Coordinates of C-alpha atoms in Angstrom, one line a residue:
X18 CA -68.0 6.3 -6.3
X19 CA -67.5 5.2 -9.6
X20 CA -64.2 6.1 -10.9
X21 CA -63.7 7.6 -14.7
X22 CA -61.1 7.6 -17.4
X23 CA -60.0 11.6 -17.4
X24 CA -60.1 13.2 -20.4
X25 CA -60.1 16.4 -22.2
X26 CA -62.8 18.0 -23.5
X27 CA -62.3 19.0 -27.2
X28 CA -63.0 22.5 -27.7
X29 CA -65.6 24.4 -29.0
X30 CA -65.8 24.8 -32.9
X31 CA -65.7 28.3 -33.6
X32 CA -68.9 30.3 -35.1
X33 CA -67.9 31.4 -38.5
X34 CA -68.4 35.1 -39.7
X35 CA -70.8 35.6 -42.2
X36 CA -68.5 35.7 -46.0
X37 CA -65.6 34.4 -43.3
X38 CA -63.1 31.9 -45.9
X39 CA -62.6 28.2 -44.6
X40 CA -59.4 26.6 -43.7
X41 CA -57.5 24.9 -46.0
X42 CA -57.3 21.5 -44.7
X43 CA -54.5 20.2 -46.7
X44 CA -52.8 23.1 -46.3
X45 CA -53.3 22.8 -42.1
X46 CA -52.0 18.8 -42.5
X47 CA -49.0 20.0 -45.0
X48 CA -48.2 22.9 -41.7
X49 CA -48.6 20.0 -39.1
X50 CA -46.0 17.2 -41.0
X51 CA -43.5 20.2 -41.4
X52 CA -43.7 21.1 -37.9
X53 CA -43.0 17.7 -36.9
X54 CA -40.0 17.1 -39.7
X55 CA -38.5 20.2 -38.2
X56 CA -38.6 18.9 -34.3
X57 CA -36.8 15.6 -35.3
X58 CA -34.6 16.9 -37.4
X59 CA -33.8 19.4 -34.2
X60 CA -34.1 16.3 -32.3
X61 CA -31.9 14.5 -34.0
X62 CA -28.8 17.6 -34.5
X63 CA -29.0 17.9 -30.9
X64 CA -28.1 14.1 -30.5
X65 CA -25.5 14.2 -32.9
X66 CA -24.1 17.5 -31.7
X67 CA -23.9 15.9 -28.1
X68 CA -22.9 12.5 -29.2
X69 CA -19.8 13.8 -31.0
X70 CA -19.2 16.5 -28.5
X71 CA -18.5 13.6 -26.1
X72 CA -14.2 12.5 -25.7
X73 CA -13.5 10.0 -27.8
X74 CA -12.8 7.8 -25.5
X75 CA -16.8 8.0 -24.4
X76 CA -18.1 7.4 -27.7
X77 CA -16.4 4.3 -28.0
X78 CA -17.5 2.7 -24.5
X79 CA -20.8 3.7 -25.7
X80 CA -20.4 2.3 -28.7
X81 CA -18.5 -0.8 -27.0
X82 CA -21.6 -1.2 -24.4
X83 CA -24.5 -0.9 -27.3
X84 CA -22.9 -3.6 -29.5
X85 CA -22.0 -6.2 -26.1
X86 CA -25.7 -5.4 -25.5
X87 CA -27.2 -6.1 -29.0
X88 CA -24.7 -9.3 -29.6
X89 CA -23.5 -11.1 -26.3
X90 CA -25.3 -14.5 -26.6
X91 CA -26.2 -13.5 -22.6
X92 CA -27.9 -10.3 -21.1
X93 CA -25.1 -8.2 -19.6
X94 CA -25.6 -6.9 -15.9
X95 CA -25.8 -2.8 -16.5
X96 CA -26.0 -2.3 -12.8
X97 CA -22.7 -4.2 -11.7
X98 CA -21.0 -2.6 -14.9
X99 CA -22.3 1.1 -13.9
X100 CA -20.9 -0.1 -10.7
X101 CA -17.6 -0.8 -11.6
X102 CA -17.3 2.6 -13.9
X103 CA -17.6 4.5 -10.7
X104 CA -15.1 2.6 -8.7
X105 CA -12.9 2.6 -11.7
X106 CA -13.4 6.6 -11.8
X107 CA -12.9 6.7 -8.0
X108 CA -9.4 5.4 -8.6
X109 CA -8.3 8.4 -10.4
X110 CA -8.9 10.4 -7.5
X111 CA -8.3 10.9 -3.8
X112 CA -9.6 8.9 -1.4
X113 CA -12.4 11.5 -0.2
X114 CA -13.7 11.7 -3.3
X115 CA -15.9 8.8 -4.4
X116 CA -19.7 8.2 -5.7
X117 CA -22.6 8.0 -3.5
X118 CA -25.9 6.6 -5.1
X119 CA -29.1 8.9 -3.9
X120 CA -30.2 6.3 -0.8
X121 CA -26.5 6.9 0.2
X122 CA -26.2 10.6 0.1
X123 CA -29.8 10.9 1.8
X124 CA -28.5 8.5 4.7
X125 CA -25.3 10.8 4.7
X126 CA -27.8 14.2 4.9
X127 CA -29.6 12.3 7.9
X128 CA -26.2 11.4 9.6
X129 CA -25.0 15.2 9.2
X130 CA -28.3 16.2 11.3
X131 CA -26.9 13.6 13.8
X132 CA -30.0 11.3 12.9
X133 CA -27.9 8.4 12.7
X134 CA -28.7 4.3 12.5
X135 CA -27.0 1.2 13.4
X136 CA -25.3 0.5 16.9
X137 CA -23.0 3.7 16.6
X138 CA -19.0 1.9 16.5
X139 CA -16.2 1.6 14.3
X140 CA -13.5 -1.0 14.1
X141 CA -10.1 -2.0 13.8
X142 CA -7.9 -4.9 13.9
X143 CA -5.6 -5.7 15.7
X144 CA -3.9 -9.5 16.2
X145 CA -6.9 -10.6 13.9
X146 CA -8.8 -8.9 16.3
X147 CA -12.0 -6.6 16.3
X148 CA -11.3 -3.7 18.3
X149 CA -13.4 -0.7 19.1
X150 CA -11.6 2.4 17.7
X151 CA -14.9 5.1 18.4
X152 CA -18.5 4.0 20.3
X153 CA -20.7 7.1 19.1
X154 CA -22.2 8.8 22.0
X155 CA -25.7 8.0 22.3
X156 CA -25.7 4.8 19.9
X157 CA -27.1 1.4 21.2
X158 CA -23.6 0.8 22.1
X159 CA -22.9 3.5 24.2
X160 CA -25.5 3.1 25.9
X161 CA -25.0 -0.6 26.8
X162 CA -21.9 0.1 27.8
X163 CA -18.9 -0.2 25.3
X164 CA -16.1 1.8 24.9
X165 CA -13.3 2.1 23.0
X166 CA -10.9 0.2 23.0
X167 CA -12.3 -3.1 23.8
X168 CA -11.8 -6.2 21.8
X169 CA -14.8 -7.7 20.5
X170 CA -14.2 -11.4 21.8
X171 CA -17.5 -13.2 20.4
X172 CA -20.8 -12.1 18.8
X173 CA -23.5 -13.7 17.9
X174 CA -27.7 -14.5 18.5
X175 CA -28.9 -13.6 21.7
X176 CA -29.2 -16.6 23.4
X177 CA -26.9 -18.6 21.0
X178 CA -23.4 -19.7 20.3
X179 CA -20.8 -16.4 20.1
X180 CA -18.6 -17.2 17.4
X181 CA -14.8 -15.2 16.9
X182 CA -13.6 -13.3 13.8
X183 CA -11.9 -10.8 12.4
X184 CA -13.6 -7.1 11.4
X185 CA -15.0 -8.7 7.9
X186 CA -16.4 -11.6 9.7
X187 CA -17.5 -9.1 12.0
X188 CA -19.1 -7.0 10.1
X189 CA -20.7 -9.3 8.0
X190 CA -22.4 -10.9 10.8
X191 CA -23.7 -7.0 11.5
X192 CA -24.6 -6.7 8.4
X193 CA -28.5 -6.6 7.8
X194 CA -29.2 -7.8 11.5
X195 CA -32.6 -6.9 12.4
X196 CA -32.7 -8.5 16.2
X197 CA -30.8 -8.3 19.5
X198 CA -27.6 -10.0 19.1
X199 CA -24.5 -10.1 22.1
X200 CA -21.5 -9.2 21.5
X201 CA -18.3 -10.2 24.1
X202 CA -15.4 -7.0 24.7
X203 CA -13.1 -6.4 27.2
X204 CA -10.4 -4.7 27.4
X205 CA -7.6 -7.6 27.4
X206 CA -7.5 -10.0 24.8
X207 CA -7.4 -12.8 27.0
X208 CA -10.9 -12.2 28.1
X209 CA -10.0 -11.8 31.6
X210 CA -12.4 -9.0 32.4
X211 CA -14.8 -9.7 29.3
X212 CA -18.5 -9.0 29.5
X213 CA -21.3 -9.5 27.1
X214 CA -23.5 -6.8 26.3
X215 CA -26.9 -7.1 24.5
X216 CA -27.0 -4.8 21.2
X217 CA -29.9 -3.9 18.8
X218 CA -29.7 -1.4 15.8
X219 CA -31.9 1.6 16.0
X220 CA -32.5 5.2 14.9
X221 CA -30.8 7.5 17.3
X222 CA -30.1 11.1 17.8
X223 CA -26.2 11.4 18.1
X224 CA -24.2 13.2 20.8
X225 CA -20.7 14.7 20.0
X226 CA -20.0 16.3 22.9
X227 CA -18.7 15.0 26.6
X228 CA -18.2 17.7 29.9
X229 CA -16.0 17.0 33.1
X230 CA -14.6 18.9 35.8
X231 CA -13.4 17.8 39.2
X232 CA -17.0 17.6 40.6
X233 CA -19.1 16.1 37.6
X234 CA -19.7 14.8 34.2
X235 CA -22.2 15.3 31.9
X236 CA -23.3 14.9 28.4
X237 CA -25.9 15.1 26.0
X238 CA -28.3 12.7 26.0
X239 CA -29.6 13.1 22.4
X240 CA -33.5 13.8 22.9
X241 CA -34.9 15.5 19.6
X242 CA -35.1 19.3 19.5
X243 CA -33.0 19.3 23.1
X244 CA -29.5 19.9 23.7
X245 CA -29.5 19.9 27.4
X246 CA -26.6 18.1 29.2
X247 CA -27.6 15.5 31.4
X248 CA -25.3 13.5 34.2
X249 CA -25.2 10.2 33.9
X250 CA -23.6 6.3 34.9
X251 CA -22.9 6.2 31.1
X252 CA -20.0 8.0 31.9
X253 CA -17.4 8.4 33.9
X254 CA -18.4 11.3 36.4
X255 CA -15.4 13.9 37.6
X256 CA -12.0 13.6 36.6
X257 CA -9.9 13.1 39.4
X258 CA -6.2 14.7 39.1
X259 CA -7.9 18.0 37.0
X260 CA -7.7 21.3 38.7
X261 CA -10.7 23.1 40.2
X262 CA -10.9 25.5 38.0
X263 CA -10.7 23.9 34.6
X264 CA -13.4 22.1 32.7
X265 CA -13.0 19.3 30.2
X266 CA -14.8 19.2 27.6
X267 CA -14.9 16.0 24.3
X268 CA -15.8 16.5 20.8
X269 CA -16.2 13.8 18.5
X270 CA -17.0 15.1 15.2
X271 CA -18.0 18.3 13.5
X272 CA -21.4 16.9 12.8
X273 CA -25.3 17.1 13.8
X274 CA -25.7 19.5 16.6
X275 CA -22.2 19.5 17.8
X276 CA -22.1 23.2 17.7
X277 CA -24.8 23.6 20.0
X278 CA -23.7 21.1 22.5
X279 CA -20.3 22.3 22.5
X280 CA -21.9 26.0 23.6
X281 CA -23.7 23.9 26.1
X282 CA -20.6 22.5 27.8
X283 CA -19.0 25.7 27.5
X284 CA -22.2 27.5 29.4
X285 CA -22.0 25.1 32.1
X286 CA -17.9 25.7 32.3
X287 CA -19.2 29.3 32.7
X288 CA -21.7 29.0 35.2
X289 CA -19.4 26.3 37.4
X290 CA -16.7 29.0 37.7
X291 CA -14.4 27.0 35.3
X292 CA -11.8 29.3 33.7
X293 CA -9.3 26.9 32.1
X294 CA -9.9 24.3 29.4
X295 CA -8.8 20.9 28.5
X296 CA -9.8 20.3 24.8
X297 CA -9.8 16.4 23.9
X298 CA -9.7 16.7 19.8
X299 CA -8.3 12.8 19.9
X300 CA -9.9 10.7 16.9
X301 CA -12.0 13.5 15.5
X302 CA -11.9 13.3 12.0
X303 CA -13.4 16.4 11.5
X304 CA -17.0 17.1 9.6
X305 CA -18.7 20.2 8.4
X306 CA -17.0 23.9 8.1
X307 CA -20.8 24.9 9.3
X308 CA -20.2 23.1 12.3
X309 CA -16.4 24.4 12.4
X310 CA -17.1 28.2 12.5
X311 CA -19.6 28.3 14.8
X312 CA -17.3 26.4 17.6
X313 CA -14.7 28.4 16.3
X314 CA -16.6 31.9 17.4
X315 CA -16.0 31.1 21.2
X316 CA -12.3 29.9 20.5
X317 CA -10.4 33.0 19.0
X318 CA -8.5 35.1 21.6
X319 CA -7.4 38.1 19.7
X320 CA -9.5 38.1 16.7
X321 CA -11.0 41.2 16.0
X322 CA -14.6 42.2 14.3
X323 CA -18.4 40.4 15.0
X324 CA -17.2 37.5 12.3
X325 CA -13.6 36.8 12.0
X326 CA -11.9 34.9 9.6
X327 CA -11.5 30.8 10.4
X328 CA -10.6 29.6 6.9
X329 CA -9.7 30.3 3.7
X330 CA -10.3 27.9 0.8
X331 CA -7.9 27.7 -2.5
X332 CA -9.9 26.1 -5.5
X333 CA -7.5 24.9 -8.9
X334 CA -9.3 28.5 -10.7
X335 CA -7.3 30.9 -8.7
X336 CA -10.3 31.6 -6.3
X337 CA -10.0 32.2 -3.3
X338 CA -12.9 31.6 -0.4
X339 CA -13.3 32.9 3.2
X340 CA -15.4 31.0 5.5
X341 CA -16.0 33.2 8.5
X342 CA -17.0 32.4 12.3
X343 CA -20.9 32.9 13.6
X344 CA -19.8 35.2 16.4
X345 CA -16.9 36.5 18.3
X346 CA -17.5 35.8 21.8
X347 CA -14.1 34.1 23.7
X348 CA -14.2 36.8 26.3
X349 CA -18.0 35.5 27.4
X350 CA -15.8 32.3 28.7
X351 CA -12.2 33.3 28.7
X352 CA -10.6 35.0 31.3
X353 CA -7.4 37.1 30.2
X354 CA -4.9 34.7 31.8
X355 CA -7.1 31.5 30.9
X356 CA -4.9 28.7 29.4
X357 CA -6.9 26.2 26.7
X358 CA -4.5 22.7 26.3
X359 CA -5.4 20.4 23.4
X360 CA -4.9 16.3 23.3
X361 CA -4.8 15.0 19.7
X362 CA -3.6 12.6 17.7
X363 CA -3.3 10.9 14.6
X364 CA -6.6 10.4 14.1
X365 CA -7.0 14.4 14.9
X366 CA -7.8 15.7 11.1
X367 CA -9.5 18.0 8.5
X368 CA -11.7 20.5 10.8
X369 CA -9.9 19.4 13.9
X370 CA -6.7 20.7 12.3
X371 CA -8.4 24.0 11.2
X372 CA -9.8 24.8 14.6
X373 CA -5.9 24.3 15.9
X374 CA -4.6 26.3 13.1
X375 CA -7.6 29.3 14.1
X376 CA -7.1 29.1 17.6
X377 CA -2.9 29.3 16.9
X378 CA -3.5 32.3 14.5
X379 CA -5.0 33.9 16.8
X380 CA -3.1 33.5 19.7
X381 CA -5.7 31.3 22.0
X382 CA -2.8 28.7 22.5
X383 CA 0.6 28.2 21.1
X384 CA 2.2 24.9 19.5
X385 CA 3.5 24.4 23.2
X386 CA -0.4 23.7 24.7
X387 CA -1.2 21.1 22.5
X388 CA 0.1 17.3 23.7
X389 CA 0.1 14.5 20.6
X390 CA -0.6 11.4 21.6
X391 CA 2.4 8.6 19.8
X392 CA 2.3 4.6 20.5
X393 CA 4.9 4.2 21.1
X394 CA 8.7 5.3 22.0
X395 CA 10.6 6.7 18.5
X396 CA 7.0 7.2 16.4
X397 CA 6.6 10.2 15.4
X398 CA 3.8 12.3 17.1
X399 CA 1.5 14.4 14.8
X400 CA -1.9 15.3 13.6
X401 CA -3.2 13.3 10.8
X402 CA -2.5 16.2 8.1
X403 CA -5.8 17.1 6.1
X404 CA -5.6 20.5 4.5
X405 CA -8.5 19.6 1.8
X406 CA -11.8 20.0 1.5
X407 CA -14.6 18.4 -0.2
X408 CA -18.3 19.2 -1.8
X409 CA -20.7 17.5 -3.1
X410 CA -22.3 17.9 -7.2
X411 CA -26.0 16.3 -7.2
X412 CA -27.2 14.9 -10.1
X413 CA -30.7 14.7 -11.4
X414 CA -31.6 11.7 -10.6
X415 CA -30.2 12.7 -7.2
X416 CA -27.0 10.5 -7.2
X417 CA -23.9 12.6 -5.9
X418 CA -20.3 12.9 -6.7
X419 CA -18.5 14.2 -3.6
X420 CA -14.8 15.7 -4.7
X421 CA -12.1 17.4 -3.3
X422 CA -12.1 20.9 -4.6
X423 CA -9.4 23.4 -2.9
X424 CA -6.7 23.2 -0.3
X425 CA -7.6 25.0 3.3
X426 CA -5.4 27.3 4.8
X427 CA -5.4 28.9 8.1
X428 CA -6.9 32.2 8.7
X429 CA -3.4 34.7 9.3
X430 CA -0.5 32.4 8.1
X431 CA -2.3 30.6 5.2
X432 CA -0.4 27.7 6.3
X433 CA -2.0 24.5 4.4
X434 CA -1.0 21.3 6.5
X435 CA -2.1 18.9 3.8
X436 CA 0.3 15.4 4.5
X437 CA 2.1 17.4 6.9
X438 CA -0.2 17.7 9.9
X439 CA 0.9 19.4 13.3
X440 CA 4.3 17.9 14.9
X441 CA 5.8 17.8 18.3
X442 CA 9.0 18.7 16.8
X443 CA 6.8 21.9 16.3
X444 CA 7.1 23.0 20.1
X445 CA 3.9 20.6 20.5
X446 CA 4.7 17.9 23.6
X447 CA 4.4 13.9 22.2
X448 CA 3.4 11.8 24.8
X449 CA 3.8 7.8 24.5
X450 CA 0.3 6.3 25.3
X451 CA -2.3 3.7 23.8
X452 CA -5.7 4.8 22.7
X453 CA -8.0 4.0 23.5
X454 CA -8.0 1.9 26.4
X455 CA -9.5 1.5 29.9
X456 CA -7.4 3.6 31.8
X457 CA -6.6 6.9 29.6
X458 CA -3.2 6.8 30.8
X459 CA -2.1 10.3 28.3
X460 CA -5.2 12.2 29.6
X461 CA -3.8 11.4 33.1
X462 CA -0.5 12.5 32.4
X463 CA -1.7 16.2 30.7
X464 CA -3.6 16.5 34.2
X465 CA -0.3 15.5 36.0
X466 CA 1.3 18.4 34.1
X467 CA -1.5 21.0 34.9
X468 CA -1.7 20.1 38.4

């Protein structure tokens, strides 16, 4: 088909009445100049109105920015400057509070649905070492067989030399790899018990969640629109040294679907005859308040009413928020004289430390059933201490500005634990172990205590 320029057809002239008068044309071109006047000059009062309505401060790195531009015998880079504005900016506030660009916050939006891409670890150092802190559950890494915990000993092309570094070496090598590549971990830096495991970066659909009792293990195995548990070699099956009639259950984050596979593990506590709970909040950072009050609902003991309070959130204007739970339903699980214990640790934070503080309010356990995990003898043992929380401002161009807004406070007490965290000097027990490593040597030791 032959295509055409689109266009408009002019319209009709109209029919004069007979004795009708004709249109002054000057007059019409006189209307039509004045009309345009008027916009710019409205144009133009706007500009000046918001120009000088601007700090002055702003005016003159505008001003600063149009002369460099118009004079500098080279072109300036307004990306890396714009850049270096928003770090500069980020420096005058917390440090979960920052810019994201709008490819950022849309892989962050993906990542919250548990959509995530990569290999699924994170890293720290330690002796100039990569170590695995967290191996998302799921990832290409999990999967393959990494844990936390083990050193990463040598990476490099599959089939090539590994080469050693530390994490920026590391990460740089991962860094916009598109094919298989081996990595060598263990879990003793002297390689004694080193394997290499072949890794390639991929969409995957992340699981949060891990259930064990003395019988089995399951988790969930991350399958699109299906939150069934599945058993599996990936992980370790029953926990030997945990009483037959409690259930263990992980979570990782408050993220994705972590709700719904945390009311999957508690369903299959239920229908196993489980009555008593060992709650592994070690290394959860925490996530969404979404994700919070609806685990929340199956955790409150005495609360009362179909949506009790889980949080309340205190903004700089005096107002005050409630965020509420989804349901009400411990007693579908719970048995009057069920006992929940917690493990956490320092890297235990934000809504990991609001589901503590609900589940103290309301009486589900006391300061005495949670154990903190130290390193070592004389540290003190304690949650990380997040009582903040964040949102996110879009722009138009669909950049983001994600800031800290109000301080959280439990649901009865209002106690905000912002820097303060929960303490074993607060009735909580500290126990001395390393995390993460082969053998979970504190998780052994809460069993030891429950036996």
């Amino acid at each position: 088909m032959e295509e055409k320029d689109e266009f408009f057809d002019e319209p009709p002239v109209p029919v004069q009445a007979e004795g009708a008068r004709k249109p002054n044309k000057g007059r019409i071109v006189a209307i039509s100049v004045g009309a345009v006047l008027l916009a710019v000059i409205c144009f133009l009062a706007g500009w000046f109105g918001y120009y000088y309505s601007l700090d002055e401060g702003l005016r003159t790195f505008l001003w600063a920015k149009k002369t460099t531009e118009k004079n500098y015998y080279k072109e300036i880079d307004t990306d890396a400057l714009y850049d270096e504005i928003m770090k500069a900016l980020e420096g005058q506030v917390d440090r979960y509070s920052r810019f994201y660009t709008r490819d950022e916050y849309a892989q962050i939006l993906r990542e919250s649905e548990g959509n995530n891409e990569g290999v699924g670890i994170s890293v720290t150092e330690e002796d100039g070492l990569p170590r695995l802190y967290t191996v998302v559950g799921n990832s290409p890494a999990f999967c393959a067989g990494l844990r936390g915990g083990m050193y990463v000993l040598g990476y490099g092309e599959t089939g090539g030399e590994l080469q050693t570094g530390n994490v920026d070496a590391f990460f740089s090598f991962l860094d916009g790899r598109k094919t298989e590549f081996n990595v060598r971990c263990g879990y003793e830096k002297d390689g004694s018990d080193a394997k290499e495991y072949t890794l390639l970066k991929r969409a995957y659909i992340a699981s949060y969640c891990t259930y064990r009792d003395s019988e089995c293990g399951f988790y969930y195995h991350g399958q699109e629109n299906d939150t069934a548990l599945i058993g599996t070699g990936l992980i370790n099956g029953e926990l030997s040294g945990l009483p037959a009639d409690t259930a263990y259950i992980r979570l990782d984050e408050f993220n994705g679907r972590a709700d719904e596979e945390f009311e999957a593990c508690l369903d299959l506590m239920k229908s196993k005859g489980k009555k008593h709970l060992v709650l592994d909040l070690r290394a959860n950072g925490g996530g969404y308040m979404s994700t919070l009050c609806s685990i929340a609902s199956h955790l409150m003991k005495n609360a009362e009413g179909k949506r009790p309070v889980v949080a309340t959130a205190n903004y700089r204007s005096g107002k005050k928020e409630t965020f509420t739970a989804t349901g009400n339903d411990y007693s579908d699980y719970f048995k009057s004289d069920s006992r929940i214990v917690v493990l956490a640790d320092d890297g235990t934070a934000s809504a990991s430390e609001c589901l503590l503080g609900a589940m103290i309010d309301y009486g589900t356990i006391g300061e005495d059933d949670i154990y903190l995990r130290r390193e070592k003898d004389g540290e003190e043992a304690r949650t990380y201490g997040k009582g903040i929380m964040q949102s996110h401002f879009p722009s138009i161009s669909g950049d983001v500005m994600k800031l800290t807004v109000a301080t959280i406070h439990w649901p009865l007490s209002q106690t905000c634990i912002q820097d303060i965290g929960i303490k074993a000097k607060d009735e909580a027990h500290s126990v001395t172990a390393s995390y993460p490593q082969r053998e979970d040597s504190m998780l052994a030791y809460v069993l030891g205590q429950l036996a």
